[in-house]
């Protein structure tokens, strides 16, 4: 959006102060929540469709009677207060005449009496377990003395979340969430609810005297009646809600049955969203675990440390990776950067890393390894390309190291020489997966004891920060590296990550990956302090 358009919109809102209020009122009216909006004269200004169904006696234009709400919230003076940006005045249930201020998006049905401000029913940030516990707690207090929420029913077992209200208490007490074996035949109506058949009108029925403990919770509890409702899904049942009461009650009026059905629909939507998020989190965690190698190792006489920081927009996974190959007896460090920093790039990075691990045991040279890797890529996908840098490690003369460094479209390696001088190793080559034939560029680099070679992805040098959002850049990055001479490789990695973090100052960033390879200093050898001023060379 252009700056001119933003200004005209702001001016329009100031000229018409009700416009912002009307916009979020319209949003609330389109949601599956029960909401009643009242003007400054205490007359009903509008009803959401669900409220009109659950509260059929309310009419637009009538004066509102709190006794008619039966536990639903009312947003007062919405057209006046909604445009202030500080929320709207909210009236609690009839048993609780106190008022409080809540953000407009937090206005939801309230399920129980009490002097405290009504709580939010659903929160988009809830985990699966938090969401399912919320469903159980909301059932207890408004409709039941105990409740069990059953989900993930497979082959005689299910996830069961149980909660109950203690004798004489007004709110639910302790709860339990576990995966248990269940016998659906032991509870009348449970098999039908879990089977996904037609959903009948919810009704209370006498409870068997021998209800199983996975339904009633720990300890001896007696319940007089129960009600079972399926959790609606996409053409099938997503689970079941089981409500339990200690004392018999008459059948609920039609409005209460409609409220139960509306609650089941809301619970199904919330659980579906939380379930999808759980799957996304599990996939992202699995990818992250697969892409995360050991932080520090020692092989071929080298001390090696690395760090991997995926973009915060990618749920713990990203397009960068590094590895030590061949696995089990490594002689080489590889660091790659797949196009993008999202779930798709994380999947590609996982595939490329696995391909490299498989090829490393057969191809003897960098050129052969990169060529075979390029052959395996889908060249018809414009996003399936990557840059790569490889560093083979071997013992060098006089306690140093000999590195063979090859690049394929990747930023150059940096070598921190004795005294703090930073040297850039000329790079080149073409990206992996772009052309039928790939070109690499290799250099032989000698490290004396105490010197360090740093491999990194462009997420570091292209980090935007500072006062004006400038790139960190190669010069600032090299200056920071120059101050790391004398530090072990793990400390070098942490110092460079800290440099990037301070430069970003909380901004989002691309994937950040770096690996430090160091020739260990001679035992007892003194390390010279960094020289004042940086000298950058190229080999």
Coordinates of C-alpha atoms in Angstrom, one line a residue:
X1 CA 0.0 0.0 0.0
X2 CA 1.3 3.4 -1.0
X3 CA 2.0 6.2 1.6
X4 CA -0.6 8.4 -0.2
X5 CA -3.3 5.8 0.1
X6 CA -2.5 5.2 3.8
X7 CA -2.9 8.9 4.5
X8 CA -6.2 9.2 2.7
X9 CA -7.5 6.2 4.6
X10 CA -6.4 7.7 8.0
X11 CA -8.1 11.0 7.1
X12 CA -11.3 9.2 6.1
X13 CA -11.4 7.4 9.5
X14 CA -10.9 10.7 11.3
X15 CA -13.8 12.3 9.3
X16 CA -16.1 9.3 10.0
X17 CA -15.2 8.0 13.5
X18 CA -17.9 5.3 13.3
X19 CA -16.2 3.6 10.3
X20 CA -13.7 1.6 12.2
X21 CA -16.3 0.5 14.7
X22 CA -18.6 -0.6 11.9
X23 CA -15.8 -2.6 10.2
X24 CA -15.2 -4.8 13.2
X25 CA -18.8 -5.1 14.1
X26 CA -19.4 -6.5 10.6
X27 CA -16.5 -8.9 11.2
X28 CA -18.0 -10.1 14.4
X29 CA -21.4 -10.5 12.8
X30 CA -19.9 -12.8 10.2
X31 CA -18.4 -15.2 12.8
X32 CA -20.2 -18.2 14.3
X33 CA -20.4 -16.5 17.7
X34 CA -23.5 -15.2 19.6
X35 CA -23.2 -11.5 19.9
X36 CA -25.8 -8.8 20.9
X37 CA -24.9 -5.1 20.2
X38 CA -26.6 -2.4 22.3
X39 CA -26.6 1.3 21.7
X40 CA -26.1 4.0 24.3
X41 CA -29.8 4.0 25.1
X42 CA -29.7 0.3 26.1
X43 CA -31.6 -0.7 23.0
X44 CA -30.6 -3.7 20.8
X45 CA -28.8 -2.4 17.7
X46 CA -27.9 -5.7 16.1
X47 CA -27.9 -9.5 16.6
X48 CA -25.5 -12.0 15.1
X49 CA -27.2 -14.9 13.3
X50 CA -26.2 -17.3 16.1
X51 CA -27.6 -15.0 18.8
X52 CA -30.8 -14.7 16.9
X53 CA -31.2 -18.5 16.9
X54 CA -30.2 -18.9 20.6
X55 CA -32.2 -15.9 21.9
X56 CA -35.3 -15.8 19.8
X57 CA -37.1 -13.4 22.2
X58 CA -34.7 -10.6 21.4
X59 CA -35.7 -8.1 18.8
X60 CA -33.7 -5.2 17.2
X61 CA -34.9 -1.9 18.7
X62 CA -36.2 -3.5 22.0
X63 CA -34.7 -2.4 25.3
X64 CA -32.3 -5.0 26.5
X65 CA -33.0 -6.9 29.7
X66 CA -29.9 -8.6 31.3
X67 CA -32.2 -11.4 32.5
X68 CA -32.7 -12.4 28.8
X69 CA -29.1 -13.0 28.2
X70 CA -28.6 -16.2 30.2
X71 CA -24.9 -16.1 30.1
X72 CA -24.1 -14.4 26.8
X73 CA -22.0 -11.2 26.6
X74 CA -23.2 -7.9 25.3
X75 CA -21.0 -5.3 23.7
X76 CA -22.3 -1.9 24.8
X77 CA -22.0 1.5 23.0
X78 CA -20.1 -0.3 20.2
X79 CA -20.6 2.5 17.7
X80 CA -19.1 5.1 20.1
X81 CA -16.5 3.1 22.0
X82 CA -15.4 0.8 19.2
X83 CA -13.6 3.5 17.3
X84 CA -11.3 4.5 20.2
X85 CA -9.0 1.5 19.7
X86 CA -9.1 0.6 23.4
X87 CA -11.9 -2.0 23.2
X88 CA -15.5 -1.9 24.2
X89 CA -17.4 -2.0 27.4
X90 CA -18.6 -5.6 28.1
X91 CA -21.5 -6.7 30.3
X92 CA -21.0 -10.1 31.9
X93 CA -23.7 -12.7 32.7
X94 CA -26.8 -11.9 34.7
X95 CA -25.1 -13.3 37.8
X96 CA -22.2 -11.0 37.4
X97 CA -23.2 -7.4 36.8
X98 CA -19.6 -6.2 36.9
X99 CA -18.1 -4.7 33.7
X100 CA -14.6 -4.7 32.3
X101 CA -12.8 -3.7 29.1
X102 CA -11.8 -6.3 26.5
X103 CA -10.5 -6.1 23.0
X104 CA -13.2 -6.4 20.4
X105 CA -11.8 -9.6 19.0
X106 CA -12.0 -11.2 22.4
X107 CA -15.8 -11.0 22.7
X108 CA -17.1 -14.6 22.9
X109 CA -19.9 -16.5 24.7
X110 CA -19.3 -16.9 28.4
X111 CA -19.9 -20.3 29.9
X112 CA -20.1 -19.8 33.6
X113 CA -20.9 -17.3 36.3
X114 CA -18.4 -15.6 38.5
X115 CA -17.2 -12.1 39.5
X116 CA -14.2 -12.2 37.2
X117 CA -14.3 -10.7 33.6
X118 CA -15.4 -13.4 31.1
X119 CA -12.5 -15.3 29.5
X120 CA -11.8 -15.8 25.8
X121 CA -13.4 -19.0 24.5
X122 CA -10.9 -19.7 21.7
X123 CA -7.5 -18.5 21.1
X124 CA -5.8 -18.9 17.7
X125 CA -2.5 -19.5 19.5
X126 CA -3.7 -22.5 21.5
X127 CA -1.8 -25.7 21.2
X128 CA -3.8 -28.9 20.6
X129 CA -3.8 -29.9 24.3
X130 CA -4.7 -26.3 25.4
X131 CA -7.6 -26.2 23.0
X132 CA -9.0 -29.6 24.0
X133 CA -8.7 -28.7 27.7
X134 CA -10.5 -25.5 27.0
X135 CA -13.4 -27.4 25.4
X136 CA -13.7 -29.7 28.4
X137 CA -13.6 -26.8 30.9
X138 CA -16.2 -24.9 29.0
X139 CA -18.6 -27.8 29.1
X140 CA -18.2 -28.0 32.9
X141 CA -20.0 -25.3 34.8
X142 CA -22.4 -24.2 32.1
X143 CA -23.9 -27.6 31.2
X144 CA -22.4 -30.4 33.3
X145 CA -20.6 -31.5 36.4
X146 CA -18.1 -33.5 34.5
X147 CA -17.0 -33.8 30.9
X148 CA -14.8 -35.9 28.6
X149 CA -13.6 -34.9 25.2
X150 CA -12.6 -37.8 23.0
X151 CA -10.6 -37.3 19.8
X152 CA -8.2 -39.3 17.6
X153 CA -10.3 -42.5 17.9
X154 CA -8.4 -45.3 16.2
X155 CA -8.7 -49.1 16.7
X156 CA -10.2 -49.0 20.1
X157 CA -8.0 -46.2 21.6
X158 CA -8.5 -42.4 21.7
X159 CA -7.2 -39.2 23.3
X160 CA -9.4 -38.5 26.3
X161 CA -9.4 -35.2 28.1
X162 CA -11.5 -35.3 31.3
X163 CA -12.4 -32.6 33.8
X164 CA -15.1 -32.3 36.6
X165 CA -16.4 -29.8 39.0
X166 CA -15.9 -30.5 42.7
X167 CA -19.0 -30.8 44.9
X168 CA -20.3 -27.4 45.7
X169 CA -17.9 -25.6 43.4
X170 CA -18.9 -23.3 40.6
X171 CA -15.9 -23.8 38.3
X172 CA -14.2 -26.9 36.9
X173 CA -11.3 -28.4 38.9
X174 CA -8.4 -30.6 37.9
X175 CA -8.2 -32.2 34.5
X176 CA -6.4 -35.0 32.8
X177 CA -5.3 -35.6 29.2
X178 CA -4.1 -39.1 28.1
X179 CA -4.2 -41.7 25.3
X180 CA -6.2 -44.7 26.6
X181 CA -7.9 -47.8 25.4
X182 CA -11.7 -47.3 25.5
X183 CA -14.6 -49.7 25.2
X184 CA -17.3 -47.9 23.3
X185 CA -19.9 -50.5 24.1
X186 CA -19.7 -49.6 27.8
X187 CA -21.2 -46.2 27.2
X188 CA -24.7 -46.0 25.5
X189 CA -24.6 -43.9 22.4
X190 CA -20.8 -43.5 22.3
X191 CA -20.2 -45.9 19.3
X192 CA -22.8 -44.0 17.3
X193 CA -21.2 -40.6 18.1
X194 CA -17.8 -41.8 17.1
X195 CA -19.1 -43.6 14.0
X196 CA -20.0 -40.4 12.3
X197 CA -23.6 -41.2 11.6
X198 CA -26.5 -38.7 11.5
X199 CA -26.3 -36.4 14.6
X200 CA -29.6 -36.7 16.6
X201 CA -31.0 -34.0 18.9
X202 CA -28.9 -34.0 22.1
X203 CA -30.7 -35.4 25.1
X204 CA -29.9 -36.5 28.6
X205 CA -30.2 -40.2 29.4
X206 CA -29.6 -42.2 32.6
X207 CA -26.0 -43.0 33.2
X208 CA -25.0 -46.6 33.8
X209 CA -23.9 -47.4 37.3
X210 CA -20.6 -48.9 36.1
X211 CA -19.2 -46.1 34.0
X212 CA -15.5 -46.8 33.1
X213 CA -12.8 -44.8 34.9
X214 CA -11.4 -43.4 31.7
X215 CA -14.7 -41.5 31.4
X216 CA -15.4 -40.5 35.0
X217 CA -11.8 -39.6 35.9
X218 CA -9.6 -40.8 38.7
X219 CA -11.3 -41.7 42.0
X220 CA -14.8 -43.0 42.7
X221 CA -17.5 -40.7 41.2
X222 CA -21.1 -41.3 40.7
X223 CA -23.1 -39.5 37.9
X224 CA -26.8 -39.8 37.4
X225 CA -27.1 -38.8 33.8
X226 CA -25.1 -38.3 30.6
X227 CA -25.3 -36.7 27.2
X228 CA -23.2 -37.6 24.2
X229 CA -22.7 -35.4 21.1
X230 CA -20.4 -36.1 18.1
X231 CA -17.8 -33.5 17.2
X232 CA -18.7 -32.8 13.6
X233 CA -16.0 -33.2 11.0
X234 CA -15.6 -33.2 7.3
X235 CA -18.3 -35.8 6.6
X236 CA -17.2 -37.9 9.5
X237 CA -17.1 -37.7 13.3
X238 CA -13.9 -36.0 14.7
X239 CA -14.7 -37.3 18.2
X240 CA -17.3 -37.0 20.9
X241 CA -18.3 -34.8 23.8
X242 CA -19.6 -36.6 26.9
X243 CA -21.4 -34.5 29.5
X244 CA -22.1 -35.9 33.0
X245 CA -24.4 -34.7 35.7
X246 CA -24.6 -35.8 39.4
X247 CA -28.3 -35.0 39.8
X248 CA -31.2 -35.5 37.3
X249 CA -32.4 -32.5 35.5
X250 CA -35.3 -31.9 33.2
X251 CA -34.7 -32.0 29.5
X252 CA -33.3 -28.7 28.3
X253 CA -35.4 -26.2 26.2
X254 CA -34.8 -25.9 22.5
X255 CA -32.6 -22.8 23.0
X256 CA -30.2 -24.8 25.2
X257 CA -30.0 -27.7 22.7
X258 CA -29.2 -25.2 20.0
X259 CA -26.5 -23.7 22.2
X260 CA -25.0 -27.2 22.6
X261 CA -25.0 -27.8 18.9
X262 CA -23.4 -24.4 18.3
X263 CA -20.8 -25.1 20.9
X264 CA -20.0 -28.5 19.3
X265 CA -19.6 -26.7 15.9
X266 CA -17.3 -24.1 17.4
X267 CA -15.3 -26.8 19.3
X268 CA -14.9 -28.8 16.1
X269 CA -13.6 -25.7 14.2
X270 CA -11.2 -24.9 17.0
X271 CA -9.9 -28.5 17.3
X272 CA -9.6 -28.8 13.6
X273 CA -7.4 -25.6 13.5
X274 CA -5.3 -26.8 16.5
X275 CA -4.9 -30.2 14.9
X276 CA -3.7 -28.8 11.7
X277 CA -1.2 -26.6 13.6
X278 CA 0.0 -29.7 15.5
X279 CA 0.7 -31.4 12.2
X280 CA 2.5 -28.4 10.9
X281 CA 4.6 -28.2 14.1
X282 CA 5.4 -31.9 14.0
X283 CA 6.5 -31.7 10.4
X284 CA 8.6 -28.5 11.1
X285 CA 10.1 -30.1 14.2
X286 CA 11.0 -33.2 12.2
X287 CA 12.6 -31.2 9.4
X288 CA 14.4 -29.1 11.9
X289 CA 15.8 -32.1 13.7
X290 CA 16.9 -33.6 10.4
X291 CA 18.6 -30.4 9.3
X292 CA 20.3 -29.7 12.6
X293 CA 23.7 -31.5 12.8
X294 CA 26.0 -31.6 15.8
X295 CA 27.1 -28.2 17.1
X296 CA 30.8 -29.1 17.5
X297 CA 33.0 -32.0 16.4
X298 CA 36.7 -32.8 16.0
X299 CA 38.0 -34.7 13.0
X300 CA 41.2 -34.8 10.8
X301 CA 42.9 -32.8 13.5
X302 CA 40.5 -29.9 13.1
X303 CA 38.2 -28.3 15.7
X304 CA 34.8 -27.6 14.0
X305 CA 31.8 -25.8 15.3
X306 CA 28.6 -24.7 13.6
X307 CA 25.3 -22.9 14.1
X308 CA 22.0 -23.0 12.3
X309 CA 19.3 -20.4 12.8
X310 CA 16.3 -20.7 10.5
X311 CA 14.2 -17.7 9.6
X312 CA 11.6 -17.0 12.2
X313 CA 8.9 -17.2 9.5
X314 CA 9.5 -20.9 8.8
X315 CA 8.4 -22.6 12.1
X316 CA 11.8 -23.9 13.1
X317 CA 13.0 -25.1 9.6
X318 CA 14.5 -23.4 6.6
X319 CA 16.5 -23.7 3.4
X320 CA 20.0 -23.7 4.9
X321 CA 21.8 -26.8 6.1
X322 CA 25.3 -28.0 6.9
X323 CA 26.8 -31.5 7.5
X324 CA 30.0 -33.4 8.2
X325 CA 30.6 -36.1 5.6
X326 CA 31.0 -39.0 5.2
X327 CA 28.9 -39.6 8.3
X328 CA 30.7 -41.7 10.9
X329 CA 34.2 -40.8 9.8
X330 CA 33.9 -37.2 8.3
X331 CA 36.6 -35.6 6.3
X332 CA 34.5 -32.8 4.7
X333 CA 32.2 -30.0 5.7
X334 CA 29.4 -29.0 3.4
X335 CA 27.1 -26.0 3.8
X336 CA 24.2 -25.4 1.4
X337 CA 21.5 -22.8 0.9
X338 CA 18.3 -23.8 -1.0
X339 CA 16.2 -21.1 -2.6
X340 CA 13.7 -19.6 -0.1
X341 CA 13.1 -19.8 3.6
X342 CA 9.8 -21.6 3.9
X343 CA 8.4 -25.1 4.3
X344 CA 9.0 -25.9 0.7
X345 CA 12.7 -24.9 0.9
X346 CA 13.1 -26.8 4.1
X347 CA 11.8 -30.0 2.3
X348 CA 14.2 -29.3 -0.6
X349 CA 17.1 -28.8 1.9
X350 CA 16.3 -32.0 3.6
X351 CA 16.4 -33.9 0.2
X352 CA 19.6 -32.2 -1.0
X353 CA 21.3 -33.0 2.3
X354 CA 20.3 -36.6 2.1
X355 CA 21.5 -36.8 -1.5
X356 CA 24.9 -35.4 -0.5
X357 CA 25.2 -37.9 2.4
X358 CA 24.5 -40.8 0.0
X359 CA 26.9 -39.5 -2.7
X360 CA 29.8 -38.7 -0.3
X361 CA 30.7 -42.3 0.2
X362 CA 31.2 -42.9 -3.6
X363 CA 32.4 -39.7 -5.3
X364 CA 36.0 -39.0 -4.5
X365 CA 36.4 -35.4 -5.7
X366 CA 34.4 -32.2 -5.2
X367 CA 33.8 -31.9 -8.9
X368 CA 32.3 -35.4 -9.2
X369 CA 30.2 -34.9 -6.1
X370 CA 28.7 -31.6 -7.2
X371 CA 28.1 -32.9 -10.7
X372 CA 26.2 -36.0 -9.5
X373 CA 24.2 -33.9 -7.1
X374 CA 23.3 -31.5 -10.0
X375 CA 22.1 -34.5 -12.1
X376 CA 19.7 -35.5 -9.3
X377 CA 17.9 -32.1 -9.2
X378 CA 14.5 -31.4 -10.9
X379 CA 15.6 -28.9 -13.5
X380 CA 12.0 -28.1 -14.5
X381 CA 11.3 -26.5 -11.1
X382 CA 12.4 -22.8 -11.0
X383 CA 12.7 -22.8 -7.2
X384 CA 14.6 -26.1 -6.8
X385 CA 18.1 -24.6 -6.9
X386 CA 20.8 -24.2 -4.3
X387 CA 24.2 -22.8 -3.6
X388 CA 26.9 -25.0 -2.0
X389 CA 30.3 -24.8 -0.4
X390 CA 32.5 -27.7 0.5
X391 CA 35.7 -27.9 2.6
X392 CA 37.7 -31.1 2.7
X393 CA 39.9 -31.2 5.8
X394 CA 43.3 -33.0 6.0
X395 CA 46.3 -32.6 8.4
X396 CA 48.8 -30.0 7.2
X397 CA 52.4 -29.3 7.9
X398 CA 53.7 -28.2 11.3
X399 CA 50.4 -28.9 13.1
X400 CA 48.2 -27.0 10.7
X401 CA 45.4 -28.0 8.3
X402 CA 45.1 -28.3 4.5
X403 CA 41.7 -27.4 3.2
X404 CA 40.3 -28.0 -0.3
X405 CA 37.4 -25.5 -0.7
X406 CA 35.0 -25.6 -3.6
X407 CA 32.0 -23.4 -4.3
X408 CA 29.0 -23.6 -6.5
X409 CA 27.3 -20.2 -6.6
X410 CA 28.0 -19.7 -2.9
X411 CA 29.6 -16.7 -1.0
X412 CA 33.3 -17.0 -0.4
X413 CA 34.9 -18.6 2.7
X414 CA 36.7 -16.2 5.0
X415 CA 40.0 -17.2 6.7
X416 CA 41.0 -15.5 10.0
X417 CA 44.8 -15.4 9.8
X418 CA 47.3 -14.9 12.6
X419 CA 47.0 -11.5 14.2
X420 CA 43.4 -10.9 13.1
X421 CA 43.9 -10.5 9.3
X422 CA 40.8 -11.6 7.3
X423 CA 41.3 -13.2 3.9
X424 CA 38.5 -13.9 1.4
X425 CA 38.9 -17.1 -0.6
X426 CA 37.8 -16.4 -4.2
X427 CA 34.6 -18.2 -5.1
X428 CA 32.6 -18.9 -8.2
X429 CA 30.8 -21.7 -10.0
X430 CA 27.2 -22.0 -10.9
X431 CA 24.1 -22.8 -8.8
X432 CA 23.0 -26.4 -8.3
X433 CA 19.9 -27.4 -10.2
X434 CA 19.9 -24.5 -12.7
X435 CA 21.9 -25.8 -15.7
X436 CA 22.3 -29.4 -17.0
X437 CA 26.0 -29.0 -16.3
X438 CA 27.3 -27.4 -13.2
X439 CA 30.7 -25.5 -12.8
X440 CA 32.6 -25.4 -9.5
X441 CA 35.7 -23.4 -8.4
X442 CA 38.2 -25.0 -6.0
X443 CA 41.1 -23.6 -4.0
X444 CA 43.7 -25.1 -1.6
X445 CA 44.0 -23.2 1.7
X446 CA 46.6 -23.8 4.4
X447 CA 45.7 -23.0 8.0
X448 CA 48.5 -22.5 10.5
X449 CA 47.8 -23.4 14.2
X450 CA 45.2 -21.0 15.7
X451 CA 43.8 -19.9 12.3
X452 CA 40.2 -20.3 11.4
X453 CA 38.2 -20.8 8.2
X454 CA 34.6 -19.6 8.3
X455 CA 31.9 -20.9 6.0
X456 CA 28.5 -19.1 6.0
X457 CA 25.3 -18.5 4.2
X458 CA 24.2 -15.1 2.7
X459 CA 21.6 -14.7 5.5
X460 CA 24.5 -13.2 7.6
X461 CA 25.9 -10.7 5.1
X462 CA 22.4 -9.8 3.8
X463 CA 20.9 -9.3 7.3
X464 CA 19.1 -5.9 7.2
X465 CA 19.4 -3.7 10.3
X466 CA 21.1 -0.7 11.7
X467 CA 19.4 2.7 11.7
X468 CA 18.2 2.6 8.1
X469 CA 17.7 -1.1 7.5
X470 CA 21.0 -1.4 5.6
X471 CA 22.7 -4.8 4.8
X472 CA 25.3 -6.0 7.3
X473 CA 27.5 -6.4 4.3
X474 CA 30.8 -8.2 3.8
X475 CA 33.0 -5.4 5.2
X476 CA 31.2 -5.2 8.5
X477 CA 31.0 -9.0 8.7
X478 CA 34.8 -9.2 8.1
X479 CA 35.5 -6.5 10.6
X480 CA 33.6 -8.5 13.2
X481 CA 35.5 -11.7 12.3
X482 CA 38.8 -9.9 12.7
X483 CA 38.0 -9.4 16.4
X484 CA 37.6 -13.1 16.9
X485 CA 41.2 -14.1 16.6
X486 CA 42.3 -16.2 19.6
X487 CA 38.8 -17.5 20.3
X488 CA 38.0 -21.2 19.9
X489 CA 35.6 -22.1 17.0
X490 CA 32.5 -22.3 19.1
X491 CA 33.1 -18.8 20.5
X492 CA 33.8 -17.5 17.0
X493 CA 30.4 -18.8 15.9
X494 CA 28.7 -17.3 18.9
X495 CA 30.4 -13.9 18.4
X496 CA 29.4 -13.8 14.7
X497 CA 25.8 -14.7 15.6
X498 CA 25.7 -12.0 18.2
X499 CA 27.0 -9.5 15.6
X500 CA 24.1 -10.4 13.3
X501 CA 21.6 -10.3 16.1
X502 CA 22.7 -6.9 17.3
X503 CA 22.6 -5.6 13.7
X504 CA 19.1 -7.0 13.1
X505 CA 17.8 -5.6 16.4
X506 CA 14.7 -7.8 16.3
X507 CA 13.9 -7.6 12.6
X508 CA 13.0 -10.7 10.6
X509 CA 15.9 -12.4 8.8
X510 CA 16.7 -15.0 6.2
X511 CA 18.1 -18.4 7.3
X512 CA 21.5 -18.0 9.0
X513 CA 24.1 -20.7 9.0
X514 CA 27.9 -20.8 9.6
X515 CA 30.6 -23.3 10.4
X516 CA 34.1 -22.5 11.8
X517 CA 37.0 -24.8 11.1
X518 CA 40.1 -24.2 13.2
X519 CA 43.6 -25.6 13.3
X520 CA 44.1 -26.1 17.1
X521 CA 46.8 -23.8 18.6
X522 CA 50.0 -25.4 19.7
X523 CA 49.7 -26.5 23.4
X524 CA 50.8 -23.6 25.6
X525 CA 51.4 -21.4 22.5
X526 CA 50.6 -17.7 23.0
X527 CA 48.0 -16.1 20.8
X528 CA 48.8 -12.7 19.5
X529 CA 46.2 -10.0 20.0
X530 CA 44.3 -8.7 16.9
X531 CA 46.0 -6.0 15.0
X532 CA 44.4 -2.6 15.0
X533 CA 42.7 -2.2 11.6
X534 CA 41.7 -5.0 9.2
X535 CA 43.5 -6.1 6.2
X536 CA 41.5 -8.1 3.7
X537 CA 43.2 -10.2 1.1
X538 CA 42.1 -12.6 -1.7
X539 CA 43.7 -15.8 -2.7

